[in-house]
CSV table of C-alpha atoms and ligand atoms in Angstrom, one decimal:
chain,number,residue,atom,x,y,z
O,1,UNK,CA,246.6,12.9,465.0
O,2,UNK,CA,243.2,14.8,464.7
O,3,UNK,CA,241.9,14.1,461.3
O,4,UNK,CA,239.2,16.3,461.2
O,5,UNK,CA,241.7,19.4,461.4
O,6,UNK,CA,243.8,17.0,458.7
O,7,UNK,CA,240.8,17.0,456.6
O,8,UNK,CA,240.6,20.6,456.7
O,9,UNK,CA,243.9,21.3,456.1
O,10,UNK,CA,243.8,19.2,452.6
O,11,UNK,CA,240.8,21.1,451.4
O,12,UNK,CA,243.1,24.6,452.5
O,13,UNK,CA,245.7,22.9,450.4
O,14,UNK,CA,243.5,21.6,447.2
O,15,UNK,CA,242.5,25.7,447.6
O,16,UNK,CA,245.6,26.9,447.6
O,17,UNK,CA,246.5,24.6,444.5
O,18,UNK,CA,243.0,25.5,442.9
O,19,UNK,CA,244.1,29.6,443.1
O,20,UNK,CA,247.3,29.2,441.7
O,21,UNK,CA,246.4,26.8,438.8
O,22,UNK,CA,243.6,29.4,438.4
O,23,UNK,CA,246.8,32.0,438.1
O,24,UNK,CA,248.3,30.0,435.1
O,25,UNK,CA,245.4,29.8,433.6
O,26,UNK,CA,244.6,33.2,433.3
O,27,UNK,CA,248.1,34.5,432.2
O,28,UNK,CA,248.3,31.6,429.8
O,29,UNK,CA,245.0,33.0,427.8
O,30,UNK,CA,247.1,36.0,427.2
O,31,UNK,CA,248.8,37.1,424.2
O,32,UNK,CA,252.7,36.8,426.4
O,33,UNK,CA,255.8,35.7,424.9
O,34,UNK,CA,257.1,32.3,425.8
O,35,UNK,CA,259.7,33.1,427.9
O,36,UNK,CA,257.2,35.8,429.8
O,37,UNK,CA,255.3,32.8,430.1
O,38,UNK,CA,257.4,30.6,431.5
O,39,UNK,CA,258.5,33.2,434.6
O,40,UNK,CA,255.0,33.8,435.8
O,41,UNK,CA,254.8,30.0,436.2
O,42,UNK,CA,257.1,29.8,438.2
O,43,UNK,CA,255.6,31.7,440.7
O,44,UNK,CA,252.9,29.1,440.3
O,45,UNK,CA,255.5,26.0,441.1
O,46,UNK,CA,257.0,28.0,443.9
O,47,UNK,CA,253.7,28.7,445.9
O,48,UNK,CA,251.8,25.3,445.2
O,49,UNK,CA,255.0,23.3,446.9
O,50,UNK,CA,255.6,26.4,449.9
O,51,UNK,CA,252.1,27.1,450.9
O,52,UNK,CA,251.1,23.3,451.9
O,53,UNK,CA,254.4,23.2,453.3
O,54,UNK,CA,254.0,26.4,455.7
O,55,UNK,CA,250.5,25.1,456.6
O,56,UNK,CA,251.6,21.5,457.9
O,57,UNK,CA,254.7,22.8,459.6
O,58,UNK,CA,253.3,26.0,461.2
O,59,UNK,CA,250.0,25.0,461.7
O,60,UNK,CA,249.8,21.5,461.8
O,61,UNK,CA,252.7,20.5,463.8
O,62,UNK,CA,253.8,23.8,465.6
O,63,UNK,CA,252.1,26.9,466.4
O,64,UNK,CA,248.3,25.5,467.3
O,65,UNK,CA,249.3,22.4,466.9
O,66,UNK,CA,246.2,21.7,464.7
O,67,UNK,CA,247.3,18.1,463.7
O,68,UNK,CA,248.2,17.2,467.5
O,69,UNK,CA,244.8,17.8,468.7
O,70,UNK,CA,245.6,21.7,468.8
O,71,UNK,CA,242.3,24.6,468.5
O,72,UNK,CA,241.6,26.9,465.4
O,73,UNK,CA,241.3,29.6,468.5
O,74,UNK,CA,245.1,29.9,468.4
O,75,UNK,CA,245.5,30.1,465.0
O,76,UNK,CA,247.0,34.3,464.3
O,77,UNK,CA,245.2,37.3,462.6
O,78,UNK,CA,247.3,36.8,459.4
O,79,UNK,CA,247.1,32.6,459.2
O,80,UNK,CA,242.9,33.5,459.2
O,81,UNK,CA,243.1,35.5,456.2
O,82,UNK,CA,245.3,32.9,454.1
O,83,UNK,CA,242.7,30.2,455.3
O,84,UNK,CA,239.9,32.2,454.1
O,85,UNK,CA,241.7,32.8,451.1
O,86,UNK,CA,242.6,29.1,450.7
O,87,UNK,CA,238.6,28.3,451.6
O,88,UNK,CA,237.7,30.5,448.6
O,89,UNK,CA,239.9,28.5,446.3
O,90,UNK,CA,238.5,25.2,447.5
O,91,UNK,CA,234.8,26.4,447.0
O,92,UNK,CA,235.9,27.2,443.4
O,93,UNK,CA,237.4,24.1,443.1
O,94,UNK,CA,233.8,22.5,443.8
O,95,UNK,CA,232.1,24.4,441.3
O,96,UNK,CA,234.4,23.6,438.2
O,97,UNK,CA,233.8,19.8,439.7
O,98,UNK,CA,230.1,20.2,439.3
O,99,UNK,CA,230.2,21.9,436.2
O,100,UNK,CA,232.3,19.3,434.9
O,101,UNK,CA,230.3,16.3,436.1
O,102,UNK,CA,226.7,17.6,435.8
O,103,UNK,CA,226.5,20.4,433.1
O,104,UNK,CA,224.2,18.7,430.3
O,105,UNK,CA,225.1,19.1,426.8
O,106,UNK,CA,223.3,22.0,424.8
O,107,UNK,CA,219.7,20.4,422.8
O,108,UNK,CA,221.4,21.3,420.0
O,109,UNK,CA,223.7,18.1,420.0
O,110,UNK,CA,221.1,15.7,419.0
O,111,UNK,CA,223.6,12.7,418.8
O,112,UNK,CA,227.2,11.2,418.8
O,113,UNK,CA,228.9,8.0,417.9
O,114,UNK,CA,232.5,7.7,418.6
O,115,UNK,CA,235.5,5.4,417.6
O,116,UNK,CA,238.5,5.3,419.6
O,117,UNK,CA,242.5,4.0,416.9
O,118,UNK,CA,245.3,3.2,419.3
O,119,UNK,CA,247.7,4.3,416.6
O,120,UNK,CA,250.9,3.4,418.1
O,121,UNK,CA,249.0,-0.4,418.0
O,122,UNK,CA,248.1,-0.2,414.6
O,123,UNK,CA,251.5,1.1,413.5
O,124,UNK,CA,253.4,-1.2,415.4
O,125,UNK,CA,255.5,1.3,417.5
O,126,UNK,CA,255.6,3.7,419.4
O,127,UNK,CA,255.1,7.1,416.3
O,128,UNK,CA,258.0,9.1,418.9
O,129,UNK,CA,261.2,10.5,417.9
O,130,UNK,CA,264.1,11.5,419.6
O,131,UNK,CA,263.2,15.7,421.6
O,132,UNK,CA,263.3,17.3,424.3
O,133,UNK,CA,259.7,15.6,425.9
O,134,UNK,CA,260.7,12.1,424.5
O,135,UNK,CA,260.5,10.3,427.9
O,136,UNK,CA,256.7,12.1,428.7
O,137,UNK,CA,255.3,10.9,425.3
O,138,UNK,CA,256.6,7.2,426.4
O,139,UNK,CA,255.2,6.9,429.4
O,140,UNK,CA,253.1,3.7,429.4
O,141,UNK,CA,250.0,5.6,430.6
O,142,UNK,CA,250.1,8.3,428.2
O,143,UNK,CA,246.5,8.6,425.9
O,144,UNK,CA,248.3,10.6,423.3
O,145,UNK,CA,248.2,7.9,420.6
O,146,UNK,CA,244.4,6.8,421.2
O,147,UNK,CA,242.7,8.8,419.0
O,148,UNK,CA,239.3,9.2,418.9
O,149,UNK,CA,236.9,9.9,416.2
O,150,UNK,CA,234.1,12.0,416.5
O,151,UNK,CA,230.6,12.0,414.6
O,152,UNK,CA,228.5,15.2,416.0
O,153,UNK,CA,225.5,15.9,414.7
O,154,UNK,CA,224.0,19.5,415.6
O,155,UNK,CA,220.4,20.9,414.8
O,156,UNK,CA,220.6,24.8,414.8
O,157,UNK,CA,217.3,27.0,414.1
O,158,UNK,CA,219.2,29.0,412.0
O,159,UNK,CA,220.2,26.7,409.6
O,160,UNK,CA,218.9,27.4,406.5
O,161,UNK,CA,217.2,24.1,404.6
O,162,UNK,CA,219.2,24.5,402.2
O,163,UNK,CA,222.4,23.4,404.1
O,164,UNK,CA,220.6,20.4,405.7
O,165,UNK,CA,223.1,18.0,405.9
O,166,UNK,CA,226.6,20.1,405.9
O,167,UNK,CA,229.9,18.2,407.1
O,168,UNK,CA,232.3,19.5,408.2
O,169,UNK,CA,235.4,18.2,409.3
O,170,UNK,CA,236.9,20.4,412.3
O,171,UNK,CA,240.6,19.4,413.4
O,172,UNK,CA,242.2,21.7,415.5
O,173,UNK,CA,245.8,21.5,417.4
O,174,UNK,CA,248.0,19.2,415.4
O,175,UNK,CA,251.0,20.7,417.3
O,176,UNK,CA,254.0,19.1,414.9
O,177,UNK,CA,257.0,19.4,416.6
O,178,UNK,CA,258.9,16.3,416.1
O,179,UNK,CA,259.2,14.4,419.2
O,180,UNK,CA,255.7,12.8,418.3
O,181,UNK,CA,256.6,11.3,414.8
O,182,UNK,CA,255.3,12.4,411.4
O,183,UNK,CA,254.2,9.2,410.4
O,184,UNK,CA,251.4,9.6,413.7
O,185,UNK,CA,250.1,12.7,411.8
O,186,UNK,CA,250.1,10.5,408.3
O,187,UNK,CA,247.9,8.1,409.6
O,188,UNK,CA,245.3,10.7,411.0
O,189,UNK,CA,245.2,12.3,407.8
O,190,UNK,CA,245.1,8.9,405.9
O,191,UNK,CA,242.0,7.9,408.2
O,192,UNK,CA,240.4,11.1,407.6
O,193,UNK,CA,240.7,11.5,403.8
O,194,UNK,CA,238.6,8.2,403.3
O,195,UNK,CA,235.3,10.2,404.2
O,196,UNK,CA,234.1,12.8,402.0
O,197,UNK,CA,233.0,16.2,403.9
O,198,UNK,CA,231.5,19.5,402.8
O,199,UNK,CA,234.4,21.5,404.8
O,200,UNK,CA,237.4,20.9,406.0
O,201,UNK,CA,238.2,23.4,409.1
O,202,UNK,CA,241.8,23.6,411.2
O,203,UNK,CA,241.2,25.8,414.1
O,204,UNK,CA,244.9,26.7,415.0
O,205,UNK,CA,248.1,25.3,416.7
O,206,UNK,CA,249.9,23.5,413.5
O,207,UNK,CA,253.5,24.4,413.9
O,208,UNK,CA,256.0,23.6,417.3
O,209,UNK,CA,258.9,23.5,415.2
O,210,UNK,CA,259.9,25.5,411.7
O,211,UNK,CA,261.5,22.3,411.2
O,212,UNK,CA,258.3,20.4,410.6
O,213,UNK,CA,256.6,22.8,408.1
O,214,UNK,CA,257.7,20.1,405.5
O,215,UNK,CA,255.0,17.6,406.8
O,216,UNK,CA,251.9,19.8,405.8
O,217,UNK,CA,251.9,17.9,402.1
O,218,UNK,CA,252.1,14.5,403.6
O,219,UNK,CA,249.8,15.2,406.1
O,220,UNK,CA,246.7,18.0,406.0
O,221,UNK,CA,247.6,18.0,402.4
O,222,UNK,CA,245.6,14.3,402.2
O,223,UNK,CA,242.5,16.0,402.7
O,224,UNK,CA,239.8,17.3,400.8
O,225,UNK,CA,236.7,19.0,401.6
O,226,UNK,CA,234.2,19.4,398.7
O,227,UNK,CA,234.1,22.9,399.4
O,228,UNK,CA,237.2,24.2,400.5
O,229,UNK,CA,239.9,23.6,403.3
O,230,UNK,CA,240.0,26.5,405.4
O,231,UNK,CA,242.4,27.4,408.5
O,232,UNK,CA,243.2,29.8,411.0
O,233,UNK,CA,246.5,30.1,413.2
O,234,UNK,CA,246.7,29.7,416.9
O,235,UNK,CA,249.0,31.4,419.3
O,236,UNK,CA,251.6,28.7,418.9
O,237,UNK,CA,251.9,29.2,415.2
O,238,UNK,CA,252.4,32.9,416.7
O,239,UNK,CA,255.5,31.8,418.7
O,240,UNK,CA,257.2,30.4,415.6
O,241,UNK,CA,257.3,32.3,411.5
O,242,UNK,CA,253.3,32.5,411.2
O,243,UNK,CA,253.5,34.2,407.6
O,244,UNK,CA,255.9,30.8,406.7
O,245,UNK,CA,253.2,28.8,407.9
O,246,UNK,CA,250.7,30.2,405.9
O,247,UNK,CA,252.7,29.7,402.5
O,248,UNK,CA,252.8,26.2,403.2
O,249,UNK,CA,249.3,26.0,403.6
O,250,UNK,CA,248.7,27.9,400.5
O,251,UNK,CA,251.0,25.9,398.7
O,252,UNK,CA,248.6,22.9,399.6
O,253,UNK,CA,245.8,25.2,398.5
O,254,UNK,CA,244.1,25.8,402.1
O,255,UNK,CA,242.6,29.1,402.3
O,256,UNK,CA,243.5,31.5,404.9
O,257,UNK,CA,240.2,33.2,406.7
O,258,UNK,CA,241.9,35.0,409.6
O,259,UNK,CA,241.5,38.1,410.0
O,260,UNK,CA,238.1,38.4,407.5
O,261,UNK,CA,235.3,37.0,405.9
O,262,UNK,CA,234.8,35.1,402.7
O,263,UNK,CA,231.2,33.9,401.1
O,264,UNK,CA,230.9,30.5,400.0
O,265,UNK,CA,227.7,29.7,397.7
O,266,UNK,CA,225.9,26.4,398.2
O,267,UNK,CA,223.2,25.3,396.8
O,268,UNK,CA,222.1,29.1,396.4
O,269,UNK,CA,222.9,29.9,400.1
O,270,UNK,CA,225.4,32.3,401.3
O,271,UNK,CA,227.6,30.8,404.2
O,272,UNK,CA,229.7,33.5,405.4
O,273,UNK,CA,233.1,31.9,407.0
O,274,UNK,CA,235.3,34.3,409.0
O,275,UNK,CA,238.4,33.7,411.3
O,276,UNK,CA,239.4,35.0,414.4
O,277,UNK,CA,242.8,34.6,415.5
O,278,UNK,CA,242.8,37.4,418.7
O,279,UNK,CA,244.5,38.1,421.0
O,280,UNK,CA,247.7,36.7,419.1
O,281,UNK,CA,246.9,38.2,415.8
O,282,UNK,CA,245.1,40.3,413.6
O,283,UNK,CA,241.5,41.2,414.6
O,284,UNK,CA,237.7,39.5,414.2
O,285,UNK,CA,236.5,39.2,411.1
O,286,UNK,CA,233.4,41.7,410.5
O,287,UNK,CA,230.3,39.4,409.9
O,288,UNK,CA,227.0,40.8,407.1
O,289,UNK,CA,224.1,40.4,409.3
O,290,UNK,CA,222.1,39.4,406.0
O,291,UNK,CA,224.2,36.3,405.6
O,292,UNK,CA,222.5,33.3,405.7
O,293,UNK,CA,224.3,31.6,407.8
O,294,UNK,CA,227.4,32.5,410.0
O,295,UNK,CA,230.3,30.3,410.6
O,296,UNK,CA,233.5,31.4,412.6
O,297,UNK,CA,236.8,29.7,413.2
O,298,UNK,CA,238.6,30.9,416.4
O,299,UNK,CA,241.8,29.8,418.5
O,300,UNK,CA,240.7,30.2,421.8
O,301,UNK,CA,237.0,29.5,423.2
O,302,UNK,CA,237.6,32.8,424.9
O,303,UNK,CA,235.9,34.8,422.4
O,304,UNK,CA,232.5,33.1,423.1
O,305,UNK,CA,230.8,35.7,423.8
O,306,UNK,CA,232.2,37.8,421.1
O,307,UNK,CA,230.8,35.8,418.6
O,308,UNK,CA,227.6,35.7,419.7
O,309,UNK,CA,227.4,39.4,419.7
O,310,UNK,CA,228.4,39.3,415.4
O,311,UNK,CA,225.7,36.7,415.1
O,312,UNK,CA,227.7,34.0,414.7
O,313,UNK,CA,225.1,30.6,414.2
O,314,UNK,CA,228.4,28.3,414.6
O,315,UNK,CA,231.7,29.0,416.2
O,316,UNK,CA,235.0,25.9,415.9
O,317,UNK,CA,237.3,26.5,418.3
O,318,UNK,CA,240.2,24.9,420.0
O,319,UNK,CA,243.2,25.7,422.0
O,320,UNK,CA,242.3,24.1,425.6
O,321,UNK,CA,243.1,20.5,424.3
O,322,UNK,CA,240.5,19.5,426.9
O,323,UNK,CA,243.4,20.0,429.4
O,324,UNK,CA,245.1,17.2,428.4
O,325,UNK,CA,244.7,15.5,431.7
O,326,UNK,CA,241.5,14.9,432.8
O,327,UNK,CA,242.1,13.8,436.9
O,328,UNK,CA,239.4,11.2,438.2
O,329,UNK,CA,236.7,13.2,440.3
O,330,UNK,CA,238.3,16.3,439.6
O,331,UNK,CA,238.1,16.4,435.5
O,332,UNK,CA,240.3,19.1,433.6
O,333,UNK,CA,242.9,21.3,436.0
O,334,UNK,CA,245.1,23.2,433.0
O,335,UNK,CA,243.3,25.1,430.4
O,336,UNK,CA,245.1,28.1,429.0
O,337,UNK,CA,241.2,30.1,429.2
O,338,UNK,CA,240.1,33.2,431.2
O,339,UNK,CA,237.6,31.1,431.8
O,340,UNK,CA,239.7,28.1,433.6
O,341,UNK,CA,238.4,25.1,432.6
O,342,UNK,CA,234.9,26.0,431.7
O,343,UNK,CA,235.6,26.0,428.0
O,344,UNK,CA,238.4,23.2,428.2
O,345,UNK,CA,236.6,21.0,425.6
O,346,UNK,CA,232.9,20.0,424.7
O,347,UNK,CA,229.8,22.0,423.2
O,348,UNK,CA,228.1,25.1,424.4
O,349,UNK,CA,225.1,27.5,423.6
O,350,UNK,CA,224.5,30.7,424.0
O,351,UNK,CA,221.7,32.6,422.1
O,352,UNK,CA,222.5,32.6,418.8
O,353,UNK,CA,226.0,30.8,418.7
O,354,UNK,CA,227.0,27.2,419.1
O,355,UNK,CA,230.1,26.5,420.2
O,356,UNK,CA,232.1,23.3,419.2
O,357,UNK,CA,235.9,23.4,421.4
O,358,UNK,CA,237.8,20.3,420.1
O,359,UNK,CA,240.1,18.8,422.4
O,360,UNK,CA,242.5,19.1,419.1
O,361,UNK,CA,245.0,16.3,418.3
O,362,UNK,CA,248.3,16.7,420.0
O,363,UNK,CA,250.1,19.2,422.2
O,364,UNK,CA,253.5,21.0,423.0
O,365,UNK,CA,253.9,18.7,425.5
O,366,UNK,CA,253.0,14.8,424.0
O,367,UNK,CA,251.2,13.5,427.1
O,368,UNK,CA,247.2,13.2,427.3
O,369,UNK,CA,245.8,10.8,430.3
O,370,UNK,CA,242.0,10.3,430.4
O,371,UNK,CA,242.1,12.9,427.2
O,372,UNK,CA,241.9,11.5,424.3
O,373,UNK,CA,243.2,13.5,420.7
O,374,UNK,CA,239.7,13.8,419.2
O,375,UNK,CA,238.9,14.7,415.1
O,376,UNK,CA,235.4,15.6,414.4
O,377,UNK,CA,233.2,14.7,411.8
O,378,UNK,CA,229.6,17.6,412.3
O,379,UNK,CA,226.4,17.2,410.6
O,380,UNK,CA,224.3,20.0,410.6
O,381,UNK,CA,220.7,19.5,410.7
O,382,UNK,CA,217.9,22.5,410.1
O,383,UNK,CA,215.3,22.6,412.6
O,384,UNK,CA,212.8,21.3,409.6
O,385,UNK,CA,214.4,20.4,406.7
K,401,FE2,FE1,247.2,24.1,421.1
């Protein structure tokens, strides 16, 4: 065996794998029916299983023998340009590693304090019904019922001193769908409701399952934000009845901001809040540039840059659930983002917007490892208040 050529031949591979998780990625930040979806990855199962398969066999252990002690000299025309190929994806794949690993927070996070509920322990059992991803959301190593609350507080220049001291509550991707049990969702909600905030934001992704619509009393319905609850939809809310959806949520008196902007007065301050549900639905909200202060709620993290072009002084934002499995070394590998896993979860500045992507609380699919379901508690702080 030469192990040097093995070596190479795993980083070809971990390329290969990087280019065509990069490929889901990408056509999973786009606004594509499920079923559209679910074609294109397969594509992506296909070629991650073939390609490592082709490169042992026909270049490891035939051909130039590369595993047997054979050269690189032999290797053909065509092979070079799938290994340069490959070599690309593996150079990617140690940039989103480093980015991961040694990209400080923004100075605009000026602390955090975290608690972590195993829920399943403090309920006694496992919150899972019977469905179609029962035995993933009972595997013993699965993170899904560990939640962990969040305390963030964030200084911003543009805060007026007026709003010194805002809370918000920002909850994002409650995914109810009925293989992870209501009574999970309850407890949350119950946890939550016990501390008092300014605002209480959802940032899209309630809704797996029409069935479940019934929960939003029992569950967002516990909470209460002195100023208003205020929602947006996400692109799974899209794939079910998303005007249904909103009724319930009226009926609970949320207030819908998609598509617009509404002014809420405090303490003689105007804080404009708009919501942007795009690409699924309806279009950005149009931002006064004489507001005093600019808040958006937005589905995907993908409109970053969008929203710092309308001025936005704080954008929520969801969607990427942190990738749900976070891999040891490598970090996050599936985030439905243009962006791949840049934006998977985690805070980020850009002149003028701050950016808050929750990894939200739950998922289609009711597995998190190294991931934990995360609700956020933010203070905002003016620069000098
Ligand atoms: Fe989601």
């Amino acid at each position: 065996m030469d192990w040097l050529n093995a070596l190479i031949l795993f980083c070809l591979i971990a390329g290969n794998t990087t280019i065509w998780v990069a490929y889901v990625n990408r056509t999973h930040s786009l606004p594509l029916s499920c079923g559209i979806l679910h074609r294109l990855r397969r594509l992506h199962d296909i070629m991650i299983i073939v390609v490592p398969l082709l490169l042992i066999v026909l270049l490891g252990l035939t051909g130039p023998k590369l595993l047997l002690g054979g050269s690189w000299s032999d290797v053909s025309t065509i092979w070079w340009v799938a290994i340069c190929l490959c070599g690309f994806g593996f150079l990617g794949l140690l940039v989103a590693i480093s980015r991961h690993w040694f990209q400080p927070p923004p100075t605009q996070l000026v602390s955090i304090s975290s608690k972590t509920i195993d829920v399943a322990h403090e309920l006694g059992h496992l919150p899972v019904k019977e469905g179609k991803y029962e035995r993933l959301a009972r595997l013993s190593m699965n993170h899904q019922f560990t939640v962990e609350l969040n305390e963030k507080t964030f200084q911003l220049a543009a805060l007026p001193n007026e709003l010194d001291g805002l809370t918000i509550l920002h909850i994002s991707d409650w995914h109810f769908m009925g293989t992870i049990d209501k009574e999970f969702f309850e407890y949350v909600a119950e946890l939550l409701s016990a501390n008092s905030v300014d605002l209480v934001c959802f940032s899209g992704d309630l809704i797996d399952s029409m069935d479940c619509v019934e929960w939003i009393p029992d569950t967002l319905g516990k909470l209460s934000g002195k100023y208003g609850n205020y929602f947006i939809l996400g692109n799974h809310d899209w794939y079910q009845q998303p005007e249904d959806i909103r009724n319930a949520l009226h009926n609970i008196g949320w207030i819908d901001v998609s598509s617009r902007t509404l002014n809420i007065s405090l303490n003689e301050i105007t804080l404009q809040l708009g919501g942007d549900e795009t690409p699924w639905m309806g279009s950005q909200p149009e931002f006064d540039s004489d507001a005093d202060f600019r808040l958006l709620l937005c589905h995907t993290p993908d409109n970053f840059k969008d929203a710092q072009r309308a001025g936005v002084h704080l954008m929520l934002a969801g969607h990427n659930h942190g990738g749900q499995v976070q891999l040891p070394i490598i970090g996050p590998v599936y985030s439905p983002s243009k962006y791949g896993t840049r934006y998977a979860s985690g805070i980020f500045w850009s002149e003028p917007t701050l950016m808050h992507v929750s990894r939200g609380l739950s998922g289609r699919h009711p597995f998190r490892f190294r991931c934990l379901p995360e609700v956020t508690r933010i203070t905002l702080r003016a620069e000098q208040p």
